[in-house]
mmCIF file of C-alpha atoms and ligand atoms in Angstrom:
data_model
loop_
_atom_site.group_PDB
_atom_site.id
_atom_site.type_symbol
_atom_site.label_atom_id
_atom_site.label_comp_id
_atom_site.label_asym_id
_atom_site.label_seq_id
_atom_site.Cartn_x
_atom_site.Cartn_y
_atom_site.Cartn_z
ATOM 1 C CA UNK N 1 0.049 -0.021 -0.005
ATOM 2 C CA UNK N 2 1.234 3.478 -0.931
ATOM 3 C CA UNK N 3 -1.082 5.256 1.326
ATOM 4 C CA UNK N 4 -3.180 3.986 4.393
ATOM 5 C CA UNK N 5 -5.438 6.043 6.687
ATOM 6 C CA UNK N 6 -6.326 4.119 9.681
ATOM 7 C CA UNK N 7 -8.890 5.592 12.084
ATOM 8 C CA UNK N 8 -8.058 9.275 11.237
ATOM 9 C CA UNK N 9 -9.754 11.771 13.116
ATOM 10 C CA UNK N 10 -9.446 15.869 12.688
ATOM 11 C CA UNK N 11 -11.299 19.049 13.211
ATOM 12 C CA UNK N 12 -11.094 22.803 13.691
ATOM 13 C CA UNK N 13 -11.024 24.349 17.087
ATOM 14 C CA UNK N 14 -13.518 22.625 19.560
ATOM 15 C CA UNK N 15 -15.255 20.675 16.516
ATOM 16 C CA UNK N 16 -13.852 17.153 15.508
ATOM 17 C CA UNK N 17 -15.188 17.031 11.894
ATOM 18 C CA UNK N 18 -13.923 13.653 10.533
ATOM 19 C CA UNK N 19 -13.609 10.419 12.552
ATOM 20 C CA UNK N 20 -12.486 6.958 12.179
ATOM 21 C CA UNK N 21 -11.595 7.510 8.421
ATOM 22 C CA UNK N 22 -9.862 4.418 7.111
ATOM 23 C CA UNK N 23 -8.929 3.516 3.667
ATOM 24 C CA UNK N 24 -5.851 2.293 1.671
ATOM 25 C CA UNK N 25 -4.728 2.435 -1.960
ATOM 26 C CA UNK N 26 -2.053 0.767 -3.961
ATOM 27 C CA UNK N 27 0.303 2.321 -6.461
ATOM 28 C CA UNK N 28 -1.352 3.080 -9.708
ATOM 29 C CA UNK N 29 -4.751 2.895 -8.174
ATOM 30 C CA UNK N 30 -7.468 5.698 -8.456
ATOM 31 C CA UNK N 31 -9.761 6.058 -5.455
ATOM 32 C CA UNK N 32 -12.766 8.244 -5.888
ATOM 33 C CA UNK N 33 -13.555 10.236 -2.472
ATOM 34 C CA UNK N 34 -17.101 11.440 -2.695
ATOM 35 C CA UNK N 35 -19.803 12.888 -0.450
ATOM 36 C CA UNK N 36 -22.081 15.815 -0.018
ATOM 37 C CA UNK N 37 -20.857 19.337 0.752
ATOM 38 C CA UNK N 38 -19.307 19.432 4.283
ATOM 39 C CA UNK N 39 -18.849 15.605 4.364
ATOM 40 C CA UNK N 40 -15.216 16.049 5.269
ATOM 41 C CA UNK N 41 -13.450 15.201 2.104
ATOM 42 C CA UNK N 42 -11.094 18.327 2.012
ATOM 43 C CA UNK N 43 -10.527 17.855 5.816
ATOM 44 C CA UNK N 44 -9.330 14.203 5.059
ATOM 45 C CA UNK N 45 -6.966 15.516 2.447
ATOM 46 C CA UNK N 46 -5.480 18.246 4.507
ATOM 47 C CA UNK N 47 -5.031 16.026 7.413
ATOM 48 C CA UNK N 48 -3.137 13.542 5.211
ATOM 49 C CA UNK N 49 -1.061 16.378 3.827
ATOM 50 C CA UNK N 50 -0.125 17.460 7.278
ATOM 51 C CA UNK N 51 -1.889 20.966 6.847
ATOM 52 C CA UNK N 52 -4.029 20.142 9.934
ATOM 53 C CA UNK N 53 -2.914 17.680 12.714
ATOM 54 C CA UNK N 54 -4.488 14.237 13.082
ATOM 55 C CA UNK N 55 -6.423 14.151 16.456
ATOM 56 C CA UNK N 56 -6.441 10.265 16.321
ATOM 57 C CA UNK N 57 -5.361 7.539 14.163
ATOM 58 C CA UNK N 58 -2.425 7.738 11.582
ATOM 59 C CA UNK N 59 -1.392 8.181 7.989
ATOM 60 C CA UNK N 60 1.064 5.510 6.531
ATOM 61 C CA UNK N 61 3.006 6.364 3.347
ATOM 62 C CA UNK N 62 4.681 3.266 1.761
ATOM 63 C CA UNK N 63 4.237 1.455 5.034
ATOM 64 C CA UNK N 64 5.855 4.143 7.309
ATOM 65 C CA UNK N 65 3.722 6.250 9.784
ATOM 66 C CA UNK N 66 4.067 9.763 8.850
ATOM 67 C CA UNK N 67 3.343 11.120 12.569
ATOM 68 C CA UNK N 68 3.886 14.893 12.704
ATOM 69 C CA UNK N 69 6.250 15.109 9.495
ATOM 70 C CA UNK N 70 5.889 18.741 8.152
ATOM 71 C CA UNK N 71 4.027 19.239 4.821
ATOM 72 C CA UNK N 72 7.321 19.877 2.950
ATOM 73 C CA UNK N 73 8.850 16.744 3.780
ATOM 74 C CA UNK N 74 5.451 14.909 2.715
ATOM 75 C CA UNK N 75 5.736 16.681 -0.616
ATOM 76 C CA UNK N 76 9.488 15.337 -0.851
ATOM 77 C CA UNK N 77 8.266 11.905 -0.330
ATOM 78 C CA UNK N 78 6.003 12.089 -3.357
ATOM 79 C CA UNK N 79 2.692 13.134 -1.684
ATOM 80 C CA UNK N 80 0.897 15.937 -3.568
ATOM 81 C CA UNK N 81 -2.243 17.904 -3.026
ATOM 82 C CA UNK N 82 -4.119 19.934 -5.770
ATOM 83 C CA UNK N 83 -5.804 22.094 -3.179
ATOM 84 C CA UNK N 84 -9.511 23.072 -3.556
ATOM 85 C CA UNK N 85 -9.538 26.407 -5.240
ATOM 86 C CA UNK N 86 -6.248 25.865 -7.047
ATOM 87 C CA UNK N 87 -2.907 26.825 -5.461
ATOM 88 C CA UNK N 88 -1.109 28.553 -8.210
ATOM 89 C CA UNK N 89 0.900 31.971 -8.087
ATOM 90 C CA UNK N 90 -1.462 34.321 -9.761
ATOM 91 C CA UNK N 91 0.995 37.012 -10.245
ATOM 92 C CA UNK N 92 3.598 34.952 -11.931
ATOM 93 C CA UNK N 93 3.688 33.633 -15.559
ATOM 94 C CA UNK N 94 2.880 30.209 -16.271
ATOM 95 C CA UNK N 95 6.585 29.511 -16.916
ATOM 96 C CA UNK N 96 7.433 31.156 -13.625
ATOM 97 C CA UNK N 97 5.033 29.132 -11.650
ATOM 98 C CA UNK N 98 6.274 25.961 -13.269
ATOM 99 C CA UNK N 99 10.059 26.947 -12.827
ATOM 100 C CA UNK N 100 9.459 28.009 -9.032
ATOM 101 C CA UNK N 101 8.032 24.430 -8.239
ATOM 102 C CA UNK N 102 10.510 22.643 -10.514
ATOM 103 C CA UNK N 103 13.490 24.306 -8.542
ATOM 104 C CA UNK N 104 12.187 22.321 -5.521
ATOM 105 C CA UNK N 105 11.001 19.242 -6.999
ATOM 106 C CA UNK N 106 11.816 18.420 -10.608
ATOM 107 C CA UNK N 107 15.762 17.390 -10.360
ATOM 108 C CA UNK N 108 17.487 14.882 -12.605
ATOM 109 C CA UNK N 109 15.567 11.791 -13.250
ATOM 110 C CA UNK N 110 12.269 13.299 -11.986
ATOM 111 C CA UNK N 111 9.231 11.626 -13.599
ATOM 112 C CA UNK N 112 7.701 14.923 -14.830
ATOM 113 C CA UNK N 113 10.061 17.900 -15.646
ATOM 114 C CA UNK N 114 8.610 21.198 -17.194
ATOM 115 C CA UNK N 115 9.277 19.853 -20.830
ATOM 116 C CA UNK N 116 7.068 16.891 -19.980
ATOM 117 C CA UNK N 117 4.147 19.147 -18.701
ATOM 118 C CA UNK N 118 4.250 21.369 -21.811
ATOM 119 C CA UNK N 119 4.184 18.138 -23.801
ATOM 120 C CA UNK N 120 1.290 16.748 -21.759
ATOM 121 C CA UNK N 121 -0.699 20.043 -21.526
ATOM 122 C CA UNK N 122 -0.256 22.259 -24.574
ATOM 123 C CA UNK N 123 -2.714 24.723 -23.379
ATOM 124 C CA UNK N 124 0.269 25.762 -20.984
ATOM 125 C CA UNK N 125 2.879 25.582 -23.794
ATOM 126 C CA UNK N 126 0.805 28.233 -25.595
ATOM 127 C CA UNK N 127 0.666 30.322 -22.559
ATOM 128 C CA UNK N 128 4.171 30.293 -20.972
ATOM 129 C CA UNK N 129 4.474 33.911 -20.733
ATOM 130 C CA UNK N 130 0.887 34.775 -19.825
ATOM 131 C CA UNK N 131 0.254 35.896 -16.138
ATOM 132 C CA UNK N 132 -1.500 32.940 -14.419
ATOM 133 C CA UNK N 133 -4.084 34.879 -12.784
ATOM 134 C CA UNK N 134 -5.358 36.385 -15.968
ATOM 135 C CA UNK N 135 -6.084 32.858 -17.408
ATOM 136 C CA UNK N 136 -9.491 31.343 -17.521
ATOM 137 C CA UNK N 137 -10.634 29.242 -14.516
ATOM 138 C CA UNK N 138 -10.100 26.161 -16.605
ATOM 139 C CA UNK N 139 -6.554 27.101 -17.830
ATOM 140 C CA UNK N 140 -5.596 27.937 -14.092
ATOM 141 C CA UNK N 141 -7.061 24.523 -13.297
ATOM 142 C CA UNK N 142 -4.724 22.949 -15.814
ATOM 143 C CA UNK N 143 -1.841 24.719 -14.402
ATOM 144 C CA UNK N 144 -2.664 23.616 -10.839
ATOM 145 C CA UNK N 145 -2.765 20.158 -11.940
ATOM 146 C CA UNK N 146 0.750 20.689 -13.760
ATOM 147 C CA UNK N 147 2.227 21.799 -10.514
ATOM 148 C CA UNK N 148 0.816 18.971 -8.458
ATOM 149 C CA UNK N 149 2.621 16.371 -10.684
ATOM 150 C CA UNK N 150 5.776 18.033 -11.337
ATOM 151 C CA UNK N 151 8.846 16.147 -10.043
ATOM 152 C CA UNK N 152 8.188 12.554 -9.013
ATOM 153 C CA UNK N 153 4.761 12.074 -7.618
ATOM 154 C CA UNK N 154 3.800 8.755 -5.814
ATOM 155 C CA UNK N 155 0.434 9.840 -4.444
ATOM 156 C CA UNK N 156 -1.825 12.516 -5.831
ATOM 157 C CA UNK N 157 -4.508 13.971 -4.017
ATOM 158 C CA UNK N 158 -6.836 15.938 -6.241
ATOM 159 C CA UNK N 159 -9.431 18.125 -4.547
ATOM 160 C CA UNK N 160 -12.159 18.934 -7.153
ATOM 161 C CA UNK N 161 -9.759 19.377 -10.151
ATOM 162 C CA UNK N 162 -12.574 19.505 -12.465
ATOM 163 C CA UNK N 163 -14.203 22.686 -11.164
ATOM 164 C CA UNK N 164 -14.475 25.288 -13.815
ATOM 165 C CA UNK N 165 -13.493 22.959 -16.768
ATOM 166 C CA UNK N 166 -15.698 22.543 -19.808
ATOM 167 C CA UNK N 167 -16.770 19.029 -20.372
ATOM 168 C CA UNK N 168 -14.372 18.212 -23.139
ATOM 169 C CA UNK N 169 -11.455 19.644 -20.721
ATOM 170 C CA UNK N 170 -12.793 17.301 -17.824
ATOM 171 C CA UNK N 171 -12.576 14.400 -20.112
ATOM 172 C CA UNK N 172 -8.768 15.347 -21.040
ATOM 173 C CA UNK N 173 -7.854 16.053 -17.481
ATOM 174 C CA UNK N 174 -9.341 12.663 -16.393
ATOM 175 C CA UNK N 175 -7.471 10.804 -19.166
ATOM 176 C CA UNK N 176 -4.401 12.563 -18.280
ATOM 177 C CA UNK N 177 -4.823 11.487 -14.494
ATOM 178 C CA UNK N 178 -5.450 7.901 -15.792
ATOM 179 C CA UNK N 179 -2.163 7.979 -17.845
ATOM 180 C CA UNK N 180 -0.132 9.357 -14.965
ATOM 181 C CA UNK N 181 -1.431 6.695 -12.717
ATOM 182 C CA UNK N 182 -1.346 3.691 -15.155
ATOM 183 C CA UNK N 183 2.115 4.591 -16.874
ATOM 184 C CA UNK N 184 3.894 5.670 -13.856
ATOM 185 C CA UNK N 185 2.319 3.717 -11.030
ATOM 186 C CA UNK N 186 1.089 6.752 -9.252
ATOM 187 C CA UNK N 187 -1.695 6.458 -6.880
ATOM 188 C CA UNK N 188 -4.370 9.187 -6.751
ATOM 189 C CA UNK N 189 -7.246 10.203 -4.502
ATOM 190 C CA UNK N 190 -9.743 11.988 -6.615
ATOM 191 C CA UNK N 191 -12.517 14.339 -4.668
ATOM 192 C CA UNK N 192 -15.129 15.007 -7.087
ATOM 193 C CA UNK N 193 -18.677 16.481 -7.241
ATOM 194 C CA UNK N 194 -18.711 14.922 -10.931
ATOM 195 C CA UNK N 195 -19.767 11.647 -9.283
ATOM 196 C CA UNK N 196 -20.615 9.759 -12.567
ATOM 197 C CA UNK N 197 -17.339 10.816 -14.161
ATOM 198 C CA UNK N 198 -15.190 9.961 -10.972
ATOM 199 C CA UNK N 199 -16.817 6.560 -10.814
ATOM 200 C CA UNK N 200 -16.046 5.827 -14.359
ATOM 201 C CA UNK N 201 -12.376 6.612 -13.842
ATOM 202 C CA UNK N 202 -11.833 4.945 -10.322
ATOM 203 C CA UNK N 203 -10.765 1.591 -9.174
ATOM 204 C CA UNK N 204 -12.455 2.151 -5.736
ATOM 205 C CA UNK N 205 -15.068 4.324 -4.476
ATOM 206 C CA UNK N 206 -15.207 5.672 -0.926
ATOM 207 C CA UNK N 207 -18.133 8.080 0.198
ATOM 208 C CA UNK N 208 -18.188 10.035 3.134
ATOM 209 C CA UNK N 209 -21.145 11.291 5.080
ATOM 210 C CA UNK N 210 -21.029 13.681 8.259
ATOM 211 C CA UNK N 211 -17.330 12.866 8.746
ATOM 212 C CA UNK N 212 -17.531 9.298 8.586
ATOM 213 C CA UNK N 213 -17.095 6.792 5.686
ATOM 214 C CA UNK N 214 -20.344 5.118 4.832
ATOM 215 C CA UNK N 215 -19.114 3.218 1.687
ATOM 216 C CA UNK N 216 -15.933 1.531 0.374
ATOM 217 C CA UNK N 217 -16.068 -0.710 -2.625
ATOM 218 C CA UNK N 218 -15.652 -0.854 -6.396
ATOM 219 C CA UNK N 219 -17.573 1.424 -8.745
ATOM 220 C CA UNK N 220 -19.630 -1.665 -9.671
ATOM 221 C CA UNK N 221 -20.658 -2.310 -5.931
ATOM 222 C CA UNK N 222 -21.407 1.319 -5.705
ATOM 223 C CA UNK N 223 -23.752 1.277 -8.639
ATOM 224 C CA UNK N 224 -25.394 -1.992 -7.458
ATOM 225 C CA UNK N 225 -25.848 -0.629 -3.890
ATOM 226 C CA UNK N 226 -27.668 2.445 -4.890
ATOM 227 C CA UNK N 227 -25.429 4.974 -3.058
ATOM 228 C CA UNK N 228 -27.045 7.999 -4.918
ATOM 229 C CA UNK N 229 -28.894 9.057 -1.840
ATOM 230 C CA UNK N 230 -25.534 10.360 -0.205
ATOM 231 C CA UNK N 231 -25.311 12.897 -3.031
HETATM 232 N N1 ATP W 1 -11.311 26.072 8.295
HETATM 233 C C1 ATP W 1 -12.440 25.629 8.939
HETATM 234 N N2 ATP W 1 -12.847 25.979 10.176
HETATM 235 C C2 ATP W 1 -13.798 25.540 10.817
HETATM 236 N N3 ATP W 1 -14.576 24.363 10.416
HETATM 237 C C3 ATP W 1 -14.210 24.150 8.984
HETATM 238 C C4 ATP W 1 -13.176 24.603 8.400
HETATM 239 N N4 ATP W 1 -13.069 24.061 7.112
HETATM 240 C C5 ATP W 1 -14.142 23.132 6.999
HETATM 241 N N5 ATP W 1 -15.044 23.307 8.247
HETATM 242 C C6 ATP W 1 -16.100 22.309 8.548
HETATM 243 O O1 ATP W 1 -15.842 20.947 8.284
HETATM 244 C C7 ATP W 1 -16.842 20.209 7.973
HETATM 245 C C8 ATP W 1 -16.213 19.387 6.568
HETATM 246 O O2 ATP W 1 -15.701 20.494 5.798
HETATM 247 P P1 ATP W 1 -14.786 20.006 4.380
HETATM 248 O O3 ATP W 1 -14.390 21.235 3.856
HETATM 249 O O4 ATP W 1 -13.889 18.988 4.767
HETATM 250 O O5 ATP W 1 -16.061 19.387 3.552
HETATM 251 P P2 ATP W 1 -15.944 18.903 2.099
HETATM 252 O O6 ATP W 1 -16.666 17.450 2.094
HETATM 253 O O7 ATP W 1 -14.683 19.065 1.342
HETATM 254 O O8 ATP W 1 -16.985 19.758 1.511
HETATM 255 P P3 ATP W 1 -17.148 20.407 -0.071
HETATM 256 O O9 ATP W 1 -17.576 19.398 -0.993
HETATM 257 O O10 ATP W 1 -18.102 21.498 0.159
HETATM 258 O O11 ATP W 1 -15.872 20.886 -0.623
HETATM 259 C C9 ATP W 1 -17.928 21.151 7.641
HETATM 260 O O12 ATP W 1 -18.969 21.162 8.488
HETATM 261 C C10 ATP W 1 -17.108 22.608 7.372
HETATM 262 O O13 ATP W 1 -17.968 23.600 7.843
HETATM 263 MG MG1 MG W 2 -14.012 20.221 -0.043
#
C-alpha cells in the first residue's frame, strides 16, 4: 500500500469533523472520495497532507507512519495535493509558476520535468508567458494540475480538479490522470462533485457522510448498492 489512513480523526477548534476514517490504496490505483458538501473530504486530504493535525489515528505512506512530519517533507516523499481552489501563484507567468516549483521538486531523473508538462498540457505551452491569474478558470486549473505532478509524485490528492473546466477539458484532464497513474504507477485520491465521471475513472469508491465513511467498494458495487442518496 502506498497510502493508508487508519482511524483518522481531525477537526477545527473544538469541533472534530472527521472521525474513524480508514482506507488504503495501492500504487497506480485511483480512488474516488465522494460525498455531499461538508462531508469532510477536504479535511481528510488536508490531514493526510499534514496541513492540519490528526487528532486520532494515523497516516502511513509506503508503510511508514507519517506522524507529525511537516508538509514539505511529505511533498518530498511524493505526496501531492492539488488544493480546492487551485494553489497557483496568480501574479507569476505560467512558466514562472512551473519553474518555481520545478526548482524544488524536478531535479535530474524526475518523472515530470517542465518539458514533460508542456508536452502533456499544450494549453500551458501556448501560454508560457501569460500571467497565471489572467487565464480562465479552466486554464488555471490545468496549471494547478501541472504543479501537482511536477517532479516525482507517488500519490496525488486532487481536490475537485474539474471545477470550472468545460466538459471536453474534464475528459482530457481525467484521461491525463489515468495515464499518469497507469503509466507511472502513481496512486490518486480524486475528490469530485462530478460523481458519474469520477466513478467511471476510479478503481475504488469511498463515500463520506457527516465526517465518516459510509461506503468503500468498487464502482460496480457502488452502482449496485444505490449509493446515490448520499449526494
Ligand atoms: N477552516 C475551517 N474552520 C472550521 N470549520 C471548518 C473549516 N473547514 C471546514 N470546516 C467544517 O468542517 C466540515 C467538513 O468540511 P470539508 O471542507 O472537509 O468538507 P468537504 O466534504 O470538502 O465539502 P465540499 O464538498 O463543500 O468541499 C464542514 O462542516 C465545515 O463547515
Ligand atoms: Mg471540499
